[in-house]
Structures are given as C-alpha cells and as structure tokens.
PDB file of C-alpha atoms in Angstrom:
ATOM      1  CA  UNK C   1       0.000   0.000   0.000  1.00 48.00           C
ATOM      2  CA  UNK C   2       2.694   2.090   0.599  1.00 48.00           C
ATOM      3  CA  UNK C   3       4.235   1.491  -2.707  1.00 51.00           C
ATOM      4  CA  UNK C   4       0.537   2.487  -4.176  1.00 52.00           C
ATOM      5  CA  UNK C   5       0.619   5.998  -2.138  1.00 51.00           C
ATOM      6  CA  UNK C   6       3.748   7.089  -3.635  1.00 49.00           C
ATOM      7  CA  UNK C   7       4.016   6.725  -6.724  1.00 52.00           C
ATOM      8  CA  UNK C   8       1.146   9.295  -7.801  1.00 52.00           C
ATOM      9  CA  UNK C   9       3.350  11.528  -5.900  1.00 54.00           C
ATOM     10  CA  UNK C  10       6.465  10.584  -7.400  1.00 54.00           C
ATOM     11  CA  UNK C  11       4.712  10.961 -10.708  1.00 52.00           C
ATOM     12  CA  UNK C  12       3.786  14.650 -10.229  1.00 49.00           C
ATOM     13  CA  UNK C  13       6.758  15.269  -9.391  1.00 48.00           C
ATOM     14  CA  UNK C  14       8.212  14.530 -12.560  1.00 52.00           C
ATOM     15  CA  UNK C  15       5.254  15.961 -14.204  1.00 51.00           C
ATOM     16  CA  UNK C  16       6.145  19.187 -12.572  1.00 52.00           C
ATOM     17  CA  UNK C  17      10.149  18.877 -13.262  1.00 53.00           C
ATOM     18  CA  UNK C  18       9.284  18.161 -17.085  1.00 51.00           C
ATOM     19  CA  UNK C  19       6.569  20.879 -17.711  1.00 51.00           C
ATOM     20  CA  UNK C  20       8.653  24.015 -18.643  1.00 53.00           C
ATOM     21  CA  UNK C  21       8.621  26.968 -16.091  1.00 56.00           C
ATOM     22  CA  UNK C  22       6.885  29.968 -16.709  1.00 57.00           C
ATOM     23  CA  UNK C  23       9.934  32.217 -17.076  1.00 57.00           C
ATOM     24  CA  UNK C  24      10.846  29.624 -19.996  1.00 59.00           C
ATOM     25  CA  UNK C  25       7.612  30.138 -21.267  1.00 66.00           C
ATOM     26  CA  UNK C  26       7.606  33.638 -21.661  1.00 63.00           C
ATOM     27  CA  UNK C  27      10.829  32.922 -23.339  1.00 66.00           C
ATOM     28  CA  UNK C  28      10.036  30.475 -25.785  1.00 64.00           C
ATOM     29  CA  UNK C  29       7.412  32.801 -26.548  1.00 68.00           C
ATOM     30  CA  UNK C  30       9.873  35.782 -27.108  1.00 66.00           C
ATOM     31  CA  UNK C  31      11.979  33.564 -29.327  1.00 70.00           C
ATOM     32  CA  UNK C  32       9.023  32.878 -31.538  1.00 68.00           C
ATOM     33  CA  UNK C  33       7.458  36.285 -31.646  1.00 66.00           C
ATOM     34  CA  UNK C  34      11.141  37.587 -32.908  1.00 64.00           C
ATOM     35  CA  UNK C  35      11.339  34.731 -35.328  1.00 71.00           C
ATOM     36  CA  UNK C  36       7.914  35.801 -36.885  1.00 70.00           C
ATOM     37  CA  UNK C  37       9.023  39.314 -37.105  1.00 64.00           C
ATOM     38  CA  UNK C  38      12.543  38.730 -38.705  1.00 65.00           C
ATOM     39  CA  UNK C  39      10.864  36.317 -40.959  1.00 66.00           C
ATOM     40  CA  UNK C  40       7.926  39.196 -42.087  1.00 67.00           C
ATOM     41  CA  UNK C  41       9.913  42.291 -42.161  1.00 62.00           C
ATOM     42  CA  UNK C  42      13.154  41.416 -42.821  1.00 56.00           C
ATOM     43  CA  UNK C  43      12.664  42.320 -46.705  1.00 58.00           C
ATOM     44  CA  UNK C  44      12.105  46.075 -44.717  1.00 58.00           C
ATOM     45  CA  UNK C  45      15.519  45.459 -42.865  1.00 53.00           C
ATOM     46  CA  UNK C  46      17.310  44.876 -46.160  1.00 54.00           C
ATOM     47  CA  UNK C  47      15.544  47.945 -47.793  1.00 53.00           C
ATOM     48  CA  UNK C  48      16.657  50.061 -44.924  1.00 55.00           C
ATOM     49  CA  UNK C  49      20.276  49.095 -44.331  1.00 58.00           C
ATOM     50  CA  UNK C  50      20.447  49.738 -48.677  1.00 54.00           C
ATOM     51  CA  UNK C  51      18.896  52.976 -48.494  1.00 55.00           C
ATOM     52  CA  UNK C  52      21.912  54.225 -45.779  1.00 57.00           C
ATOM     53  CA  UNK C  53      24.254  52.557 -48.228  1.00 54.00           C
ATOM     54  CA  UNK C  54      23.017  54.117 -51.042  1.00 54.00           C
ATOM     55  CA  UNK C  55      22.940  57.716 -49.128  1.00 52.00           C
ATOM     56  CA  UNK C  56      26.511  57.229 -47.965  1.00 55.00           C
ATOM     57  CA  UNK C  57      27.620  56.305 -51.357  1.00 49.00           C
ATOM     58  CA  UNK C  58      25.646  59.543 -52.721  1.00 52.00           C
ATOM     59  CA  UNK C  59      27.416  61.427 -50.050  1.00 48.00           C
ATOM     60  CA  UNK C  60      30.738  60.311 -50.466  1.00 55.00           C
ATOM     61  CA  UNK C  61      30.272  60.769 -54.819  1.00 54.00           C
ATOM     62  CA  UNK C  62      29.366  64.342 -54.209  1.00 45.00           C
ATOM     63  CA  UNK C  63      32.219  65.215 -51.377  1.00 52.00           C
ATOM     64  CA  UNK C  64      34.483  64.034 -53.632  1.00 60.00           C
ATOM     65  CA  UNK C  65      33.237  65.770 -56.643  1.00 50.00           C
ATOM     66  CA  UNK C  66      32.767  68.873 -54.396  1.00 56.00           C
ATOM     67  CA  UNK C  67      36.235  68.838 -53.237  1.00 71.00           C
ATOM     68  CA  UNK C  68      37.988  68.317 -56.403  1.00 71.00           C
ATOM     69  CA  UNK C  69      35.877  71.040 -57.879  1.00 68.00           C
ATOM     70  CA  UNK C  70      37.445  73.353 -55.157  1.00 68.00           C
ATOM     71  CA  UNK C  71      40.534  71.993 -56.386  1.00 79.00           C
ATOM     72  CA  UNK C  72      39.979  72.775 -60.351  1.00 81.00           C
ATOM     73  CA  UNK C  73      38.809  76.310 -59.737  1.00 78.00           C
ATOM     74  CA  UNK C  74      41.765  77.345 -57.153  1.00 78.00           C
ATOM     75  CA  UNK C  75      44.165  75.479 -59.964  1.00 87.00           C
ATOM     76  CA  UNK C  76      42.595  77.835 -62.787  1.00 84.00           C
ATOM     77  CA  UNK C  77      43.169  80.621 -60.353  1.00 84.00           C
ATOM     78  CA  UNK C  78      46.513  79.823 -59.006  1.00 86.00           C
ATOM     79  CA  UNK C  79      47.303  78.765 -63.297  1.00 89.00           C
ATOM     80  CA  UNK C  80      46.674  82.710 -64.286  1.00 89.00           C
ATOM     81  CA  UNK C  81      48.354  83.923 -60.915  1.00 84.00           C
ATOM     82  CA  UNK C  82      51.523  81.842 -61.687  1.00 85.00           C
ATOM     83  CA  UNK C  83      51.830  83.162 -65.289  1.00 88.00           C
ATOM     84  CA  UNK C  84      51.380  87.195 -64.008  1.00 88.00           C
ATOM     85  CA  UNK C  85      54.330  89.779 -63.878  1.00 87.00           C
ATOM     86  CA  UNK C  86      56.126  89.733 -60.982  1.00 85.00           C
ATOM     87  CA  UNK C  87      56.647  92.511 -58.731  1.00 81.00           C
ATOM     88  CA  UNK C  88      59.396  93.950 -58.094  1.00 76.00           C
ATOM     89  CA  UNK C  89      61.629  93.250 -54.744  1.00 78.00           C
ATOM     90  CA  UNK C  90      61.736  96.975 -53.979  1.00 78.00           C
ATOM     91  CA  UNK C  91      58.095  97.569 -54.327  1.00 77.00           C
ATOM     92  CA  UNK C  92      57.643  95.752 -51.093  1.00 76.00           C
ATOM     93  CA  UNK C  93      59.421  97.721 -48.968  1.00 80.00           C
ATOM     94  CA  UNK C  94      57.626 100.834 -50.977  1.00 77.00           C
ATOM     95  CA  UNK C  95      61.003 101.789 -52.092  1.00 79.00           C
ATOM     96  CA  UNK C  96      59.663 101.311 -56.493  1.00 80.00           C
ATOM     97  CA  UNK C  97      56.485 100.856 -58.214  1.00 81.00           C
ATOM     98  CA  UNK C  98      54.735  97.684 -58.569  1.00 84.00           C
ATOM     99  CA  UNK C  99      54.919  98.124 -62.418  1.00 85.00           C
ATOM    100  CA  UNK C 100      56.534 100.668 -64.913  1.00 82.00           C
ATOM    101  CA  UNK C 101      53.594 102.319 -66.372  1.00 80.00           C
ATOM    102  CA  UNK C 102      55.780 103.159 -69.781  1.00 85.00           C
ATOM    103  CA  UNK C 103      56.257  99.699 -70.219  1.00 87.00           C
ATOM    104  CA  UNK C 104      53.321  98.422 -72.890  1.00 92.00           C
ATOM    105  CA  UNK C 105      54.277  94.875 -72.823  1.00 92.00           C
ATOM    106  CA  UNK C 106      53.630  94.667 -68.843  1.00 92.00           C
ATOM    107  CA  UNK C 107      50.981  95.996 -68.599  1.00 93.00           C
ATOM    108  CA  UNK C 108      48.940  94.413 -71.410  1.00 94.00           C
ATOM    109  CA  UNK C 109      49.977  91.062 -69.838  1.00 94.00           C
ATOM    110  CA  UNK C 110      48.396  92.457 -66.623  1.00 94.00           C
ATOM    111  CA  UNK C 111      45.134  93.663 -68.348  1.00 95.00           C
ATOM    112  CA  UNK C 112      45.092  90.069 -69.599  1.00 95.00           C
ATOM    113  CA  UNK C 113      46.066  88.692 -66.500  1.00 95.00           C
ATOM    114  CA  UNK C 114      43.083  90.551 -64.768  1.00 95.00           C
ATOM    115  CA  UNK C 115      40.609  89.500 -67.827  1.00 96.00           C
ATOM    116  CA  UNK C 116      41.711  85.727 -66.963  1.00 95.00           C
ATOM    117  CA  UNK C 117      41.123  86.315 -63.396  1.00 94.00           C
ATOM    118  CA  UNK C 118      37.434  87.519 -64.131  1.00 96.00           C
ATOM    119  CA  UNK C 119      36.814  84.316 -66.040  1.00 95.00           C
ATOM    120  CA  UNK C 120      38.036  82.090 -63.315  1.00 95.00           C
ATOM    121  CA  UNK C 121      36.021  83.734 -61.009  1.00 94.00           C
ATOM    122  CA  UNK C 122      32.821  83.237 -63.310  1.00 94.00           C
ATOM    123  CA  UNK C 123      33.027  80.091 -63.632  1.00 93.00           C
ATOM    124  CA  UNK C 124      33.937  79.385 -59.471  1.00 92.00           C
ATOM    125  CA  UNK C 125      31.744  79.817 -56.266  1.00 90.00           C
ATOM    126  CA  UNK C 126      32.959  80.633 -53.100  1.00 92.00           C
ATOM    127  CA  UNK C 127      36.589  80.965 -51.894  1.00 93.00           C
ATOM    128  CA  UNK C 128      37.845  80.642 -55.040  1.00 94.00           C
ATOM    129  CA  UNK C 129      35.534  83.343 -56.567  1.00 95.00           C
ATOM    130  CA  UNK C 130      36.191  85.724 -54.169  1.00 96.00           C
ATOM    131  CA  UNK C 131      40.037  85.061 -54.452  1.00 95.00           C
ATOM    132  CA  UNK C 132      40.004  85.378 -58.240  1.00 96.00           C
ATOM    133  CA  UNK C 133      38.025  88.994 -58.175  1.00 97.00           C
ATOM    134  CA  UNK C 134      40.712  90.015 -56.289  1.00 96.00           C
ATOM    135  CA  UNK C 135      43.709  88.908 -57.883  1.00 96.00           C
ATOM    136  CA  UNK C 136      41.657  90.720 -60.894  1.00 96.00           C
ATOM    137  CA  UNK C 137      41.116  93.730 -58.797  1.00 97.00           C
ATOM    138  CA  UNK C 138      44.757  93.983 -57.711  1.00 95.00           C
ATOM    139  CA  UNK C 139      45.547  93.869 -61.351  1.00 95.00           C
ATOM    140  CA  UNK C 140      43.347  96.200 -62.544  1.00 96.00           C
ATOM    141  CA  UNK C 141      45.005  98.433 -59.560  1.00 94.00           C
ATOM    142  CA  UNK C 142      48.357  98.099 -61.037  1.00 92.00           C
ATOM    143  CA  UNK C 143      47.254  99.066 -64.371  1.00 93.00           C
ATOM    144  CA  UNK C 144      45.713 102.454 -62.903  1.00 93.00           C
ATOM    145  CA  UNK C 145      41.856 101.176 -64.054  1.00 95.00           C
ATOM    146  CA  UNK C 146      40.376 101.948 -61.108  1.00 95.00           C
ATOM    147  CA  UNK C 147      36.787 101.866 -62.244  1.00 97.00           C
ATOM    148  CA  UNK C 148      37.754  98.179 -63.533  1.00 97.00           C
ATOM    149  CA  UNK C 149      38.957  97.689 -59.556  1.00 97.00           C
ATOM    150  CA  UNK C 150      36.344  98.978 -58.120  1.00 97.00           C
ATOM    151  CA  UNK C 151      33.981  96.622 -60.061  1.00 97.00           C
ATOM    152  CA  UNK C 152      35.824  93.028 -59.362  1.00 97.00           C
ATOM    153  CA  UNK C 153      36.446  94.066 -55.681  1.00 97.00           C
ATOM    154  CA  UNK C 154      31.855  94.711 -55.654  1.00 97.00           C
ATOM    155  CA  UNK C 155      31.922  91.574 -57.207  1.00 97.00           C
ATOM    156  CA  UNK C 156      33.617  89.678 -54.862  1.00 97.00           C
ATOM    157  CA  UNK C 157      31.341  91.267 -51.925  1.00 97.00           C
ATOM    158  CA  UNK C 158      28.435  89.876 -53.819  1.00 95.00           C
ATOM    159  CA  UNK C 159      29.944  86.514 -53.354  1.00 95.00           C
ATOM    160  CA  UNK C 160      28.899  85.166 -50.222  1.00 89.00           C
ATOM    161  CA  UNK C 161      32.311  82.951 -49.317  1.00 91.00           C
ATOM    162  CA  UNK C 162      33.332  81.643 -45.806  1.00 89.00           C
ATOM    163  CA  UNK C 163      34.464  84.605 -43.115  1.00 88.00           C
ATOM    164  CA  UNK C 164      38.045  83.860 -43.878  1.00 92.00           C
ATOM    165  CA  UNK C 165      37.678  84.116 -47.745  1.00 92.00           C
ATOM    166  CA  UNK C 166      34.762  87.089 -47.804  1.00 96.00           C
ATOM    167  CA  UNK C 167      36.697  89.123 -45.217  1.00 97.00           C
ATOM    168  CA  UNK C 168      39.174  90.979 -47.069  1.00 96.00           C
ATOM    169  CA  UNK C 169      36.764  91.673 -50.141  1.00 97.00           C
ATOM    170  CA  UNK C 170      34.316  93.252 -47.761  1.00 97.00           C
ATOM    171  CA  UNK C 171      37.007  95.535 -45.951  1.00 97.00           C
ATOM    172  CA  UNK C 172      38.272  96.700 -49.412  1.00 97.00           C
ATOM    173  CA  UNK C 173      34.204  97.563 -50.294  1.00 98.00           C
ATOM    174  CA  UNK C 174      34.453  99.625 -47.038  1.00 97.00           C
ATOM    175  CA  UNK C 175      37.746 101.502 -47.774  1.00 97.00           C
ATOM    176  CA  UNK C 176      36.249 101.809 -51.014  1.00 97.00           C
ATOM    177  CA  UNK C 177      32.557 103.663 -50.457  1.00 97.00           C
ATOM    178  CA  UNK C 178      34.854 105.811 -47.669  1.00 97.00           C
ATOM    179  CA  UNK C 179      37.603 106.948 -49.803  1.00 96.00           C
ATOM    180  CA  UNK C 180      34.965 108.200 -52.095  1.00 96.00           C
ATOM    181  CA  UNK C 181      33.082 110.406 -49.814  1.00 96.00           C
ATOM    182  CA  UNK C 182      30.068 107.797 -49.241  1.00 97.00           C
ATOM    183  CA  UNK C 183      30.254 107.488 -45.390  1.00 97.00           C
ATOM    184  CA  UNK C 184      26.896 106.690 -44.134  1.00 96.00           C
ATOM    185  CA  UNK C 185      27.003 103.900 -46.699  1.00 97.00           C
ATOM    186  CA  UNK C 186      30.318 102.909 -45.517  1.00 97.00           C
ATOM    187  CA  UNK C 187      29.418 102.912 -41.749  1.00 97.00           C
ATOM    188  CA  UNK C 188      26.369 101.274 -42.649  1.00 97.00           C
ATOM    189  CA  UNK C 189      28.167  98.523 -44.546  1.00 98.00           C
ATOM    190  CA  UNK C 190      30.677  98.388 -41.561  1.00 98.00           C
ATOM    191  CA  UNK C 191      28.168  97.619 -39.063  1.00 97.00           C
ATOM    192  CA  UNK C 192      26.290  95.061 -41.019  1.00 97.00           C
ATOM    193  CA  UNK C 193      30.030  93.316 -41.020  1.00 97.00           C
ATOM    194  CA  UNK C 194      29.933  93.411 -37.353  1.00 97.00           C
ATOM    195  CA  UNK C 195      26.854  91.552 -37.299  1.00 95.00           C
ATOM    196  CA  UNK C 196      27.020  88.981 -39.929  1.00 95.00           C
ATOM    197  CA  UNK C 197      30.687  87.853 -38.507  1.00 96.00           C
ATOM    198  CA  UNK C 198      32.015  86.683 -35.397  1.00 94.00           C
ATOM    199  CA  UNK C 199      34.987  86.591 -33.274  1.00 95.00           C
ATOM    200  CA  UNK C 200      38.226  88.524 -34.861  1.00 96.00           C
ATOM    201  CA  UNK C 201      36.480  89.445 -38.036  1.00 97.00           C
ATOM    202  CA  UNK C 202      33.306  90.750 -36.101  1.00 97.00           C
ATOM    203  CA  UNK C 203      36.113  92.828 -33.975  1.00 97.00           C
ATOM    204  CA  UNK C 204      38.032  94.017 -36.613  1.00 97.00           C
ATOM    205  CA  UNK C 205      34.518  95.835 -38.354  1.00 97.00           C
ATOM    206  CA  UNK C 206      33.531  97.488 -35.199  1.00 97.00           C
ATOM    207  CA  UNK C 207      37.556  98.941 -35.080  1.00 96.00           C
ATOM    208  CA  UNK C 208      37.168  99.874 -38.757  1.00 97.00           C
ATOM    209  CA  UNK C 209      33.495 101.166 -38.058  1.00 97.00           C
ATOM    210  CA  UNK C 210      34.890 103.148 -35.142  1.00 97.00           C
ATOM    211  CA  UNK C 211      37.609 104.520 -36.760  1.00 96.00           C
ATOM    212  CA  UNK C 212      35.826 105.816 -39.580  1.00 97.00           C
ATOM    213  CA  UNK C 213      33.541 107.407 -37.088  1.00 97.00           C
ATOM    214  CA  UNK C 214      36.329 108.948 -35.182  1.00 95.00           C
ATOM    215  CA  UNK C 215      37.782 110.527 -38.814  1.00 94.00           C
ATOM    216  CA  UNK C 216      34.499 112.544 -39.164  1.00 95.00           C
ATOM    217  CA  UNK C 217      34.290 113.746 -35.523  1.00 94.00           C
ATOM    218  CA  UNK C 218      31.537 111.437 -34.687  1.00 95.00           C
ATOM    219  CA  UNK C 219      33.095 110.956 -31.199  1.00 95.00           C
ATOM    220  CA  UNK C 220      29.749 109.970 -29.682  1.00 95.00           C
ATOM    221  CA  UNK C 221      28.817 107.303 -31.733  1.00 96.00           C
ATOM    222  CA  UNK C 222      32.345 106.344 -31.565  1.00 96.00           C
ATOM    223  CA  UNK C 223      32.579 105.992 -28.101  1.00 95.00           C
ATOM    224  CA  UNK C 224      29.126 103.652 -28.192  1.00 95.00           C
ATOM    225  CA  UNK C 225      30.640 101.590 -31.203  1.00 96.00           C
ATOM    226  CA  UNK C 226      33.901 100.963 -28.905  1.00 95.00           C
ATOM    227  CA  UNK C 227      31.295 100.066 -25.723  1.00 94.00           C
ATOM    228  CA  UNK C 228      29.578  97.261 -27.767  1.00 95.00           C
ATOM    229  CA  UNK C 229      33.439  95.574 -29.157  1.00 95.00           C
ATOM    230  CA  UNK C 230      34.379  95.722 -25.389  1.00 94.00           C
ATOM    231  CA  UNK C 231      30.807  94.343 -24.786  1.00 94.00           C
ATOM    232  CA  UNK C 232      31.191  91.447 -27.409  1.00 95.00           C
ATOM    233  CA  UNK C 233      34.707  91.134 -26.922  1.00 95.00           C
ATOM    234  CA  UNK C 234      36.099  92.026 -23.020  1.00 93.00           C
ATOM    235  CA  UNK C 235      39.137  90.493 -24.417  1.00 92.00           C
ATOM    236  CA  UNK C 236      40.376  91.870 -27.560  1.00 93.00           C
ATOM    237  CA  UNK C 237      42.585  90.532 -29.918  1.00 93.00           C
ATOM    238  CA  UNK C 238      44.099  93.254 -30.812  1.00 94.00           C
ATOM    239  CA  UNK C 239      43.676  95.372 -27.152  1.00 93.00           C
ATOM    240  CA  UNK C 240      46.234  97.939 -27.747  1.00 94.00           C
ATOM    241  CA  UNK C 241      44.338  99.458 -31.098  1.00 93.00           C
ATOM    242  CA  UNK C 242      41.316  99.327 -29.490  1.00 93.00           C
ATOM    243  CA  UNK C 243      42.204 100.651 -26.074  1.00 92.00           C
ATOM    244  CA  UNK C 244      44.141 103.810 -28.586  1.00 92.00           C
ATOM    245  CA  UNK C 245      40.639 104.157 -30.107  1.00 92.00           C
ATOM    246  CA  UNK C 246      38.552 103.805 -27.169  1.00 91.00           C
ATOM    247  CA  UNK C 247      41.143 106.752 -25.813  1.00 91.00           C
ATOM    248  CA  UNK C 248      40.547 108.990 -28.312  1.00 90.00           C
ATOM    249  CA  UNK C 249      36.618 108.967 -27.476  1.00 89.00           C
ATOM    250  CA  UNK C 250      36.643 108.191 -23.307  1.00 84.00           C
ATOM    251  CA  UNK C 251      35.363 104.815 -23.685  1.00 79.00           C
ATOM    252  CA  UNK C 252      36.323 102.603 -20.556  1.00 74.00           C
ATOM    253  CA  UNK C 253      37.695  99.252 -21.402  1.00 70.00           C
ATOM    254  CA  UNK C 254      35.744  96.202 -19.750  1.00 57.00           C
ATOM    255  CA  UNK C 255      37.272  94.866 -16.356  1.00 53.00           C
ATOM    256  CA  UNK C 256      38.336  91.352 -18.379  1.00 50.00           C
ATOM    257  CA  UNK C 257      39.809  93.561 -21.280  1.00 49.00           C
ATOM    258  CA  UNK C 258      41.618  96.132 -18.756  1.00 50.00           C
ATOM    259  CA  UNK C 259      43.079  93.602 -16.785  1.00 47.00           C
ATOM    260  CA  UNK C 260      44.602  91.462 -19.916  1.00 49.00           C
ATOM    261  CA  UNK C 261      45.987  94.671 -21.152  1.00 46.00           C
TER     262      UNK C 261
END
C-alpha cells in the first residue's frame, strides 16, 4: 500500500520537473514572436540598411566631386596667378612701383592677366571666386583702371564665401565707399560686417566702423561703437588698437579687457 501511495506523488513530481517553467515560457514565446518578425519584415531590414548605403555612397560621390571642384577652380586661379608679372623686390618695402607704367608689354599682360582672373572667377563659387576677383582687382590696380577695380572688388562682396575668404573683399568695399566720400554707406556697410561675422572678423569691423567714425568727428557714436566691441569682446585681440581708439573717445575698457591689457 505504501508502494501504491507514492508513486502518484512521485509521478507529479516529474510531471512538474518536465513541464517548462513559466519564465521559460515567456521565453520560448519571445523567441518565436522575434522569429515571426525577422521572418515578415526582414525584406524592410534589407531595404533600410540599402537605403543608408546608397545615401553614404551619394554622399561620399558628391564630397568628392565637391572637393575636387574646389581643387579645379583654385588650380585655374593659381594657373593665371603663376603666369602674371612679378613685382618687383623693392616695391615691397615701398622703395619702387609695382609696375613701370611706360612699359606696354607689362601691362597688357596684366590687363590680360586681370581679364583671366574675371573668367576664373565666373566660372567658381565661393573661396575661389572671391580670391580670383581680387587677384583681378589687384591687377586692374596696377594698371591704374580703377573703375575696372572697383567693379571686381563689388563683385567679390556679392559673393557670399566663408568669413576667412569674404573678409578681405568686404574691408576693401568699405575703404572703397569711404575713400569716395560715401560714409553713411560705408558705416552702414561696416556695421552690417559686425553683425554677420564673429569673433576677430566681427572685432576688426567694429575697429574699422569706429575709426571711420572717429575721422568725421563722430566721437559719440564712436565711443558707443567701442562700448559694444568691449561688450562682445572684453578680451580683444588686438587690445592695444582698441584701447588707442577707445582713448581717443573716453570709452572705458571692460574689467576682463583692462586687466589682460
């Protein structure tokens, strides 16, 4: 009888150890869930990891061809640059002229020089526009067209290049409209500069803008243009032509700014 009591016992105990646990359950059920998913959507998997593929190899085709496009125009550029007269040592140290105006052979190589330049920049964006109205302007300049100047160097404003690149053109454009007479166009130019840069280049217009100001007696709005760079900038980079400036017009430097002078 004894034999007959335990062994239902004994039996559901090996019932129990062979049914699976729920834990194992929930994982079997996990494992076939996932299965059915990979198995309906993995077409969608495939179509996704192709589609990054396909945008990193679009990305990588047009870095390339952006970068060696940047390379082509700055060779055209630097190809017309290369083949220009020279100037002279002396003309350096301001010592000689640039060019001879009495000789005819130099300086229709530089009007050519400058017309190359203009087609380089035509046919380039950017950097390498602005660079090439320049190297135009400067050869206009040496030639004496200043009209013909005047026009590459507005030309190369209109650009739009990177701050390091669009810099220079739009300080010329500035010099420009003040050397002849136009100084509320000028300061206004000036102070747009100051706002569309940053950092050094954003310093630099409000030292150029102040200057100017300071040139026509406008002390006042001197002294407020010098406030706001010591605003923006406690810290100058170049403190000792601002802190000149600012003494000119009674502006007090900024604690940070007095302290690194």
């Amino acid at each position: 009888m004894a034999d007959d009591t335990t062994r239902p016992n004994t039996e559901a105990a090996r019932d129990d150890e062979a049914a699976p646990s729920e834990d194992q359950d929930y994982l079997f059920r996990a494992q076939v869930a996932g299965t059915e998913f990979i198995l309906r959507y993995w077409k969608y998997g495939v179509y996704a990891v192709g589609g990054v593929l396909v945008a990193a190899f679009a990305w990588g085709t047009y870095d390339s061809w952006s970068t060696q496009r940047r390379e082509d125009q700055f060779g055209a550029v630097a190809a017309v640059a290369y083949k220009m007269p020279a100037v002279d040592q002396m003309a350096l140290y301001g010592l000689a002229p640039k060019d001879d105006p009495a000789d005819t052979a130099r300086t229709a190589n530089l009007l050519e020089g400058a017309k190359r330049f203009l087609a380089a920049a035509a046919s380039s964006n950017g950097s390498a526009a602005v660079y090439a109205y320049l190297e135009a302007a400067d050869a206009f300049t040496r030639v004496g067209d200043v009209p013909a100047a005047r026009k590459a160097i507005e030309a190369a404003v209109g650009v739009g290049a990177p701050d390091l690149a669009q810099f220079p053109a739009d300080a010329q454009w500035a010099t420009i409209l003040a050397n002849e007479g136009a100084h509320t166009e000028a300061e206004a130019f000036l102070r747009g500069m100051a706002g569309r840069y940053t950092g050094f280049f954003a310093q630099e217009a409000l030292l150029r803008l102040a200057s100017l100001q300071v040139d026509q007696g406008k002390l006042a709005e001197a002294k407020t243009t010098i406030d706001e760079l010591y605003t923006r900038f406690p810290s100058p980079s170049r403190p000792e032509s601002v802190a000149s400036l600012a003494a000119r017009v009674g502006s007090t430097p900024a604690p940070a700014a007095a302290a690194g002078g």
